[in-house]
mmCIF file of C-alpha atoms in Angstrom:
data_model
loop_
_atom_site.group_PDB
_atom_site.id
_atom_site.type_symbol
_atom_site.label_atom_id
_atom_site.label_comp_id
_atom_site.label_asym_id
_atom_site.label_seq_id
_atom_site.Cartn_x
_atom_site.Cartn_y
_atom_site.Cartn_z
ATOM 1 C CA MET A 1 73.012 122.256 -5.336
ATOM 2 C CA TYR A 2 75.885 123.601 -3.243
ATOM 3 C CA ASP A 3 75.417 125.336 0.080
ATOM 4 C CA LEU A 4 78.054 127.911 -0.844
ATOM 5 C CA ILE A 5 80.076 128.858 -3.909
ATOM 6 C CA ILE A 6 83.063 131.133 -3.384
ATOM 7 C CA ILE A 7 84.233 133.069 -6.436
ATOM 8 C CA GLY A 8 87.893 134.057 -6.148
ATOM 9 C CA GLY A 9 90.965 132.299 -4.771
ATOM 10 C CA GLY A 10 92.853 135.133 -3.106
ATOM 11 C CA PRO A 11 93.237 135.647 0.658
ATOM 12 C CA ALA A 12 89.535 136.357 1.272
ATOM 13 C CA GLY A 13 88.291 133.486 -0.896
ATOM 14 C CA LEU A 14 90.715 130.909 0.474
ATOM 15 C CA THR A 15 89.907 131.842 4.056
ATOM 16 C CA ALA A 16 86.181 131.716 3.375
ATOM 17 C CA ALA A 17 86.571 128.241 1.880
ATOM 18 C CA VAL A 18 88.527 126.915 4.862
ATOM 19 C CA TYR A 19 85.963 128.271 7.334
ATOM 20 C CA ALA A 20 83.055 126.914 5.273
ATOM 21 C CA ILE A 21 84.655 123.464 5.190
ATOM 22 C CA ARG A 22 85.098 123.549 8.957
ATOM 23 C CA LYS A 23 81.370 124.302 9.269
ATOM 24 C CA ARG A 24 80.695 121.215 7.120
ATOM 25 C CA LEU A 25 79.113 123.208 4.331
ATOM 26 C CA ASN A 26 78.944 121.677 0.881
ATOM 27 C CA CYS A 27 81.061 124.394 -0.724
ATOM 28 C CA LEU A 28 83.062 124.972 -3.884
ATOM 29 C CA LEU A 29 85.761 127.555 -4.544
ATOM 30 C CA ILE A 30 86.023 128.656 -8.183
ATOM 31 C CA SER A 31 89.071 130.609 -9.329
ATOM 32 C CA PRO A 32 91.681 130.470 -12.117
ATOM 33 C CA ASP A 33 94.393 130.266 -9.428
ATOM 34 C CA LEU A 34 94.896 130.021 -5.677
ATOM 35 C CA GLY A 35 96.589 132.740 -3.660
ATOM 36 C CA GLY A 36 95.914 135.800 -5.774
ATOM 37 C CA LYS A 37 98.145 138.808 -5.184
ATOM 38 C CA ALA A 38 99.550 137.173 -2.049
ATOM 39 C CA ASN A 39 101.656 134.969 -4.344
ATOM 40 C CA ALA A 40 103.749 137.987 -5.374
ATOM 41 C CA HIS A 41 106.456 139.449 -3.133
ATOM 42 C CA LEU A 42 108.537 142.594 -3.396
ATOM 43 C CA VAL A 43 112.280 141.965 -3.841
ATOM 44 C CA ILE A 44 114.176 144.286 -1.496
ATOM 45 C CA GLU A 45 117.962 144.467 -1.636
ATOM 46 C CA GLY A 46 119.719 144.443 1.717
ATOM 47 C CA VAL A 47 116.568 143.806 3.746
ATOM 48 C CA ASP A 48 116.103 140.498 5.564
ATOM 49 C CA THR A 49 112.372 139.746 5.625
ATOM 50 C CA HIS A 50 112.797 136.215 7.020
ATOM 51 C CA ASN A 51 111.369 137.114 10.420
ATOM 52 C CA VAL A 52 108.733 139.533 9.161
ATOM 53 C CA VAL A 53 105.248 138.368 10.148
ATOM 54 C CA ASN A 54 102.891 138.725 7.192
ATOM 55 C CA GLY A 55 99.519 137.549 5.998
ATOM 56 C CA ALA A 56 101.037 135.736 3.019
ATOM 57 C CA ASP A 57 102.175 132.950 5.366
ATOM 58 C CA LEU A 58 98.585 132.356 6.464
ATOM 59 C CA VAL A 59 97.395 132.453 2.860
ATOM 60 C CA ARG A 60 99.963 129.801 1.970
ATOM 61 C CA ARG A 61 98.638 127.497 4.699
ATOM 62 C CA PHE A 62 95.032 128.006 3.589
ATOM 63 C CA ARG A 63 96.039 127.402 -0.046
ATOM 64 C CA ASN A 64 97.746 124.127 0.924
ATOM 65 C CA GLU A 65 94.585 122.977 2.676
ATOM 66 C CA ILE A 66 92.396 123.717 -0.354
ATOM 67 C CA GLU A 67 94.908 122.062 -2.702
ATOM 68 C CA TYR A 68 94.789 118.935 -0.541
ATOM 69 C CA LEU A 69 90.973 118.913 -0.558
ATOM 70 C CA ASP A 70 90.784 118.992 -4.334
ATOM 71 C CA PHE A 71 87.034 118.263 -4.420
ATOM 72 C CA THR A 72 86.421 121.731 -2.950
ATOM 73 C CA ARG A 73 87.974 123.708 -5.825
ATOM 74 C CA LEU A 74 87.467 124.310 -9.517
ATOM 75 C CA LEU A 75 90.291 126.123 -11.325
ATOM 76 C CA GLU A 76 88.249 128.102 -13.824
ATOM 77 C CA LYS A 77 87.098 131.643 -14.421
ATOM 78 C CA VAL A 78 83.494 132.534 -13.619
ATOM 79 C CA THR A 79 81.836 134.381 -16.486
ATOM 80 C CA ARG A 80 78.321 134.886 -15.152
ATOM 81 C CA LEU A 81 76.409 135.039 -11.870
ATOM 82 C CA GLU A 82 72.609 134.968 -11.837
ATOM 83 C CA LYS A 83 70.002 135.139 -9.089
ATOM 84 C CA THR A 84 67.519 132.258 -9.181
ATOM 85 C CA ALA A 85 64.405 131.313 -7.232
ATOM 86 C CA THR A 86 66.408 128.972 -4.996
ATOM 87 C CA GLY A 87 69.703 130.883 -4.797
ATOM 88 C CA PHE A 88 72.263 131.519 -7.527
ATOM 89 C CA ARG A 89 73.520 130.065 -10.785
ATOM 90 C CA VAL A 90 77.236 130.340 -11.592
ATOM 91 C CA THR A 91 78.518 129.834 -15.150
ATOM 92 C CA THR A 92 82.202 129.153 -15.804
ATOM 93 C CA ALA A 93 84.359 129.790 -18.865
ATOM 94 C CA SER A 94 84.044 126.144 -19.943
ATOM 95 C CA GLY A 95 80.247 126.336 -19.846
ATOM 96 C CA LYS A 96 79.655 124.574 -16.527
ATOM 97 C CA GLN A 97 76.536 125.774 -14.729
ATOM 98 C CA LEU A 98 76.483 125.297 -10.981
ATOM 99 C CA GLU A 99 73.707 126.048 -8.488
ATOM 100 C CA SER A 100 74.223 127.309 -4.954
ATOM 101 C CA ARG A 101 72.129 128.583 -2.085
ATOM 102 C CA THR A 102 74.688 131.274 -1.221
ATOM 103 C CA VAL A 103 77.639 132.957 -2.909
ATOM 104 C CA ILE A 104 80.675 134.852 -1.630
ATOM 105 C CA LEU A 105 82.283 137.165 -4.185
ATOM 106 C CA ALA A 106 86.010 137.468 -3.420
ATOM 107 C CA THR A 107 87.403 138.420 -6.821
ATOM 108 C CA GLY A 108 89.706 141.145 -5.515
ATOM 109 C CA ALA A 109 91.026 144.221 -7.297
ATOM 110 C CA ASP A 110 94.053 145.080 -9.385
ATOM 111 C CA ALA A 111 96.216 148.152 -8.937
ATOM 112 C CA VAL A 112 96.248 150.633 -11.797
ATOM 113 C CA ARG A 113 99.697 150.045 -13.276
ATOM 114 C CA LEU A 114 102.267 152.665 -14.124
ATOM 115 C CA ASN A 115 102.375 152.801 -17.914
ATOM 116 C CA VAL A 116 105.910 153.979 -18.696
ATOM 117 C CA PRO A 117 108.989 152.204 -20.092
ATOM 118 C CA GLY A 118 110.643 150.037 -17.445
ATOM 119 C CA ALA A 119 107.679 149.893 -15.057
ATOM 120 C CA ASP A 120 106.651 146.347 -15.990
ATOM 121 C CA ARG A 121 110.253 145.157 -16.199
ATOM 122 C CA TYR A 122 110.861 146.197 -12.589
ATOM 123 C CA PHE A 123 107.484 145.113 -11.235
ATOM 124 C CA LEU A 124 108.141 144.041 -7.621
ATOM 125 C CA ARG A 125 111.849 144.645 -8.240
ATOM 126 C CA GLY A 126 111.831 148.236 -7.090
ATOM 127 C CA VAL A 127 108.349 149.146 -8.346
ATOM 128 C CA ALA A 128 105.672 148.383 -5.742
ATOM 129 C CA TYR A 129 101.910 148.849 -5.680
ATOM 130 C CA SER A 130 101.069 148.657 -1.973
ATOM 131 C CA THR A 131 102.594 151.355 0.189
ATOM 132 C CA VAL A 132 100.640 150.223 3.231
ATOM 133 C CA SER A 133 102.242 146.762 2.971
ATOM 134 C CA TYR A 134 105.876 147.685 2.366
ATOM 135 C CA ALA A 135 106.426 151.189 3.769
ATOM 136 C CA PRO A 136 107.832 149.981 7.137
ATOM 137 C CA LEU A 137 110.712 148.243 5.298
ATOM 138 C CA PHE A 138 112.114 151.527 3.956
ATOM 139 C CA ILE A 139 113.186 153.403 7.072
ATOM 140 C CA ASP A 140 115.816 156.052 6.258
ATOM 141 C CA LYS A 141 115.588 155.302 2.520
ATOM 142 C CA ARG A 142 114.993 157.525 -0.501
ATOM 143 C CA VAL A 143 111.525 156.861 -1.871
ATOM 144 C CA ALA A 144 109.334 158.041 -4.737
ATOM 145 C CA LEU A 145 105.565 157.760 -4.675
ATOM 146 C CA VAL A 146 103.430 158.333 -7.784
ATOM 147 C CA GLY A 147 99.853 159.484 -7.306
ATOM 148 C CA SER A 148 97.734 162.309 -5.938
ATOM 149 C CA GLY A 149 94.514 160.610 -4.798
ATOM 150 C CA PRO A 150 93.486 159.504 -1.292
ATOM 151 C CA MET A 151 95.465 156.232 -1.412
ATOM 152 C CA ALA A 152 98.603 158.074 -2.533
ATOM 153 C CA LEU A 153 98.343 160.668 0.201
ATOM 154 C CA ARG A 154 97.741 158.053 2.877
ATOM 155 C CA GLY A 155 100.870 156.275 1.705
ATOM 156 C CA ALA A 156 102.844 159.523 1.609
ATOM 157 C CA GLY A 157 101.677 160.379 5.122
ATOM 158 C CA GLU A 158 103.064 157.079 6.399
ATOM 159 C CA LEU A 159 106.314 157.300 4.449
ATOM 160 C CA MET A 160 107.162 160.866 5.459
ATOM 161 C CA GLN A 161 107.452 159.750 9.078
ATOM 162 C CA ILE A 162 110.191 157.197 8.409
ATOM 163 C CA VAL A 163 112.086 157.870 5.174
ATOM 164 C CA GLN A 164 115.123 160.029 4.545
ATOM 165 C CA GLN A 165 113.678 161.621 1.404
ATOM 166 C CA LEU A 166 110.233 161.365 -0.167
ATOM 167 C CA TYR A 167 109.437 162.488 -3.694
ATOM 168 C CA LEU A 168 105.686 162.741 -4.205
ATOM 169 C CA VAL A 169 105.142 162.755 -7.954
ATOM 170 C CA ALA A 170 101.607 164.125 -8.316
ATOM 171 C CA PRO A 171 100.452 164.077 -11.954
ATOM 172 C CA THR A 172 97.399 166.163 -10.924
ATOM 173 C CA HIS A 173 96.579 168.454 -8.021
ATOM 174 C CA GLY A 174 94.338 165.719 -6.633
ATOM 175 C CA GLU A 175 93.897 165.790 -2.849
ATOM 176 C CA LEU A 176 96.756 168.167 -2.090
ATOM 177 C CA ASP A 177 94.396 170.784 -0.614
ATOM 178 C CA THR A 178 93.191 168.419 2.132
ATOM 179 C CA PRO A 179 94.603 168.611 5.693
ATOM 180 C CA LEU A 180 96.772 165.569 4.975
ATOM 181 C CA GLY A 181 97.897 167.056 1.660
ATOM 182 C CA ARG A 182 98.969 170.303 3.338
ATOM 183 C CA ARG A 183 100.804 168.377 6.036
ATOM 184 C CA ILE A 184 102.718 166.393 3.428
ATOM 185 C CA ARG A 185 103.630 169.521 1.462
ATOM 186 C CA SER A 186 105.093 171.094 4.607
ATOM 187 C CA GLY A 187 107.405 168.138 5.316
ATOM 188 C CA VAL A 188 111.056 169.237 5.355
ATOM 189 C CA HIS A 189 112.246 166.070 3.631
ATOM 190 C CA VAL A 190 109.301 165.871 1.221
ATOM 191 C CA THR A 191 109.506 167.159 -2.341
ATOM 192 C CA VAL A 192 106.109 167.504 -3.989
ATOM 193 C CA LEU A 193 106.346 167.503 -7.778
ATOM 194 C CA GLU A 194 102.862 168.712 -8.640
ATOM 195 C CA ASN A 195 101.792 168.255 -12.270
ATOM 196 C CA TRP A 196 104.970 166.292 -13.007
ATOM 197 C CA GLU A 197 104.617 163.103 -15.039
ATOM 198 C CA PRO A 198 106.569 159.841 -14.706
ATOM 199 C CA VAL A 199 108.492 159.167 -17.920
ATOM 200 C CA ALA A 200 110.524 156.002 -17.306
ATOM 201 C CA VAL A 201 111.874 153.608 -14.705
ATOM 202 C CA GLU A 202 115.575 152.801 -14.954
ATOM 203 C CA GLY A 203 117.862 150.404 -13.111
ATOM 204 C CA ASP A 204 119.931 147.248 -13.295
ATOM 205 C CA THR A 205 118.786 144.152 -11.424
ATOM 206 C CA VAL A 206 116.290 146.371 -9.598
ATOM 207 C CA ALA A 207 114.841 149.818 -10.230
ATOM 208 C CA ARG A 208 117.219 152.640 -9.272
ATOM 209 C CA ARG A 209 115.732 155.763 -10.828
ATOM 210 C CA LEU A 210 112.401 157.308 -11.720
ATOM 211 C CA VAL A 211 112.620 159.765 -14.596
ATOM 212 C CA VAL A 212 109.996 162.502 -14.331
ATOM 213 C CA ARG A 213 108.973 165.382 -16.584
ATOM 214 C CA ALA A 214 108.043 168.899 -15.407
ATOM 215 C CA PRO A 215 105.124 170.885 -16.864
ATOM 216 C CA ASP A 216 107.644 172.862 -18.962
ATOM 217 C CA GLY A 217 108.994 169.651 -20.509
ATOM 218 C CA THR A 218 112.293 169.448 -18.632
ATOM 219 C CA GLN A 219 113.221 166.065 -17.204
ATOM 220 C CA GLN A 220 114.859 164.935 -13.973
ATOM 221 C CA ALA A 221 116.051 161.540 -12.726
ATOM 222 C CA LEU A 222 115.226 160.728 -9.106
ATOM 223 C CA ASP A 223 117.661 158.293 -7.487
ATOM 224 C CA VAL A 224 115.556 156.207 -5.116
ATOM 225 C CA ASP A 225 115.488 152.860 -3.309
ATOM 226 C CA VAL A 226 111.879 152.092 -4.272
ATOM 227 C CA ILE A 227 109.082 153.516 -6.402
ATOM 228 C CA PHE A 228 105.597 153.203 -4.949
ATOM 229 C CA VAL A 229 102.662 153.563 -7.338
ATOM 230 C CA GLU A 230 99.265 154.521 -5.920
ATOM 231 C CA LEU A 231 97.036 155.351 -8.896
ATOM 232 C CA GLY A 232 93.978 153.525 -7.568
ATOM 233 C CA LEU A 233 92.415 150.067 -7.739
ATOM 234 C CA ARG A 234 90.161 148.382 -10.304
ATOM 235 C CA PRO A 235 87.767 146.038 -8.463
ATOM 236 C CA HIS A 236 86.633 142.875 -10.252
ATOM 237 C CA SER A 237 82.945 143.424 -9.579
ATOM 238 C CA GLU A 238 81.554 142.874 -13.092
ATOM 239 C CA LEU A 239 79.737 139.692 -12.052
ATOM 240 C CA VAL A 240 77.426 141.543 -9.663
ATOM 241 C CA ARG A 241 76.922 144.761 -11.635
ATOM 242 C CA GLY A 242 73.173 145.276 -11.720
ATOM 243 C CA VAL A 243 72.685 142.749 -8.908
ATOM 244 C CA ALA A 244 74.433 144.261 -5.868
ATOM 245 C CA ASN A 245 75.047 147.886 -4.961
ATOM 246 C CA LEU A 246 78.379 149.306 -6.159
ATOM 247 C CA ASP A 247 80.001 152.566 -5.090
ATOM 248 C CA GLU A 248 81.333 155.225 -7.478
ATOM 249 C CA GLN A 249 84.586 153.289 -7.848
ATOM 250 C CA GLY A 250 82.819 150.049 -8.724
ATOM 251 C CA ARG A 251 83.440 148.373 -5.367
ATOM 252 C CA VAL A 252 80.749 146.166 -3.821
ATOM 253 C CA VAL A 253 79.017 147.860 -0.914
ATOM 254 C CA VAL A 254 78.767 145.532 2.095
ATOM 255 C CA ASN A 255 78.083 145.793 5.795
ATOM 256 C CA CYS A 256 80.523 144.688 8.483
ATOM 257 C CA GLY A 257 79.464 141.065 7.977
ATOM 258 C CA GLY A 258 80.060 140.993 4.244
ATOM 259 C CA GLU A 259 76.343 141.133 3.379
ATOM 260 C CA THR A 260 75.520 142.908 0.110
ATOM 261 C CA GLY A 261 71.821 143.503 0.719
ATOM 262 C CA VAL A 262 70.939 140.703 -1.718
ATOM 263 C CA PRO A 263 69.827 137.703 0.379
ATOM 264 C CA GLY A 264 72.461 134.975 0.228
ATOM 265 C CA LEU A 265 75.039 137.097 -1.626
ATOM 266 C CA PHE A 266 78.152 138.101 0.299
ATOM 267 C CA ALA A 267 81.410 139.789 -0.694
ATOM 268 C CA ALA A 268 84.822 140.016 0.937
ATOM 269 C CA GLY A 269 88.296 141.390 0.353
ATOM 270 C CA ASP A 270 89.500 144.081 -2.037
ATOM 271 C CA VAL A 271 86.411 143.848 -4.265
ATOM 272 C CA THR A 272 84.431 145.575 -1.488
ATOM 273 C CA HIS A 273 84.428 149.176 -0.320
ATOM 274 C CA LEU A 274 85.822 148.300 3.107
ATOM 275 C CA PRO A 275 89.408 149.442 3.814
ATOM 276 C CA ALA A 276 92.176 148.588 3.399
ATOM 277 C CA GLU A 277 94.248 146.711 0.838
ATOM 278 C CA GLN A 278 95.893 144.361 3.330
ATOM 279 C CA VAL A 279 96.150 140.562 3.211
ATOM 280 C CA VAL A 280 95.385 140.134 6.898
ATOM 281 C CA ILE A 281 92.259 142.291 6.585
ATOM 282 C CA ALA A 282 91.084 140.297 3.562
ATOM 283 C CA ILE A 283 91.638 137.121 5.575
ATOM 284 C CA GLY A 284 89.419 138.440 8.361
ATOM 285 C CA GLU A 285 86.728 139.626 5.958
ATOM 286 C CA GLY A 286 86.717 136.249 4.234
ATOM 287 C CA ALA A 287 86.236 134.480 7.557
ATOM 288 C CA LYS A 288 83.384 136.802 8.520
ATOM 289 C CA ALA A 289 81.644 136.332 5.183
ATOM 290 C CA ALA A 290 81.818 132.536 5.480
ATOM 291 C CA LEU A 291 80.521 132.529 9.044
ATOM 292 C CA ASN A 292 77.668 134.863 8.106
ATOM 293 C CA ALA A 293 76.817 132.707 5.090
ATOM 294 C CA TYR A 294 76.655 129.741 7.483
ATOM 295 C CA GLU A 295 74.324 131.664 9.807
ATOM 296 C CA TYR A 296 72.187 132.673 6.843
ATOM 297 C CA LEU A 297 71.780 129.029 5.805
ATOM 298 C CA LEU A 298 70.852 128.004 9.360
ATOM 299 C CA LYS A 299 68.060 130.576 9.514
ATOM 300 C CA CYS A 300 66.837 130.422 5.918
ATOM 301 C CA GLU A 301 63.492 128.591 5.719
ATOM 302 C CA GLU A 302 63.633 128.365 1.911
ATOM 303 C CA CYS A 303 67.162 126.846 2.041
#
């Protein structure tokens, strides 16, 4: 019986594991890999990111610590999570069944990908899926952003303050009637292409153009330095569906301490409904979840 099982090896899960180890908890991190999305980095031509402070550096240090303490990790996929009389039962893809008094779900979320020719080829080579992470690196650049939901408009609101030209490719009307949407539409260097559809991504070693199609079928090629895609996130919350509360987007609802409302079950990182999709925020949420799991175990009479 473990004190704590952490499901997910991204920034939140790795941080939770490190903090649990420091509290001398008998813990196990289960994940197919270590690092998650923090392992991927956007290639940016002509931009020196050597001195840029980012959460990925912290994730790398936490990953190294967990790799060194190999008894604390199991590189497998979790296929089932069940509530038991004494805590939780976790089943892995190989059939292992493990018992734990507490669980932290840190399985993250994946961005909805742009499904047009060239988009996968130029993934992180001119096609990026986190405006909030990379926007500050594109001052005075020409940028396209695909999306019309809240995440897209937040990204557009940040970009319009720093870029030379912003093309907002909005496949639907989405949130354009909100105060932020109206502000973006009034930007002098913002072109809103409402009801236009992305058709293809073109380039050489990196993406150079986004081809878009108007409602009347005509096409136009936008010459840009980067293409941001903000079509939403798909949280990996299947393991707790029917166990914990999920919002309308399938994200796990938690309080500020990562508690789900199910005693002993915590969640952290992008799988939860807390903003925002940032490595450093996931790191903090992972630490909080681990510390609150520790407090739970201290006070739990049945544990």
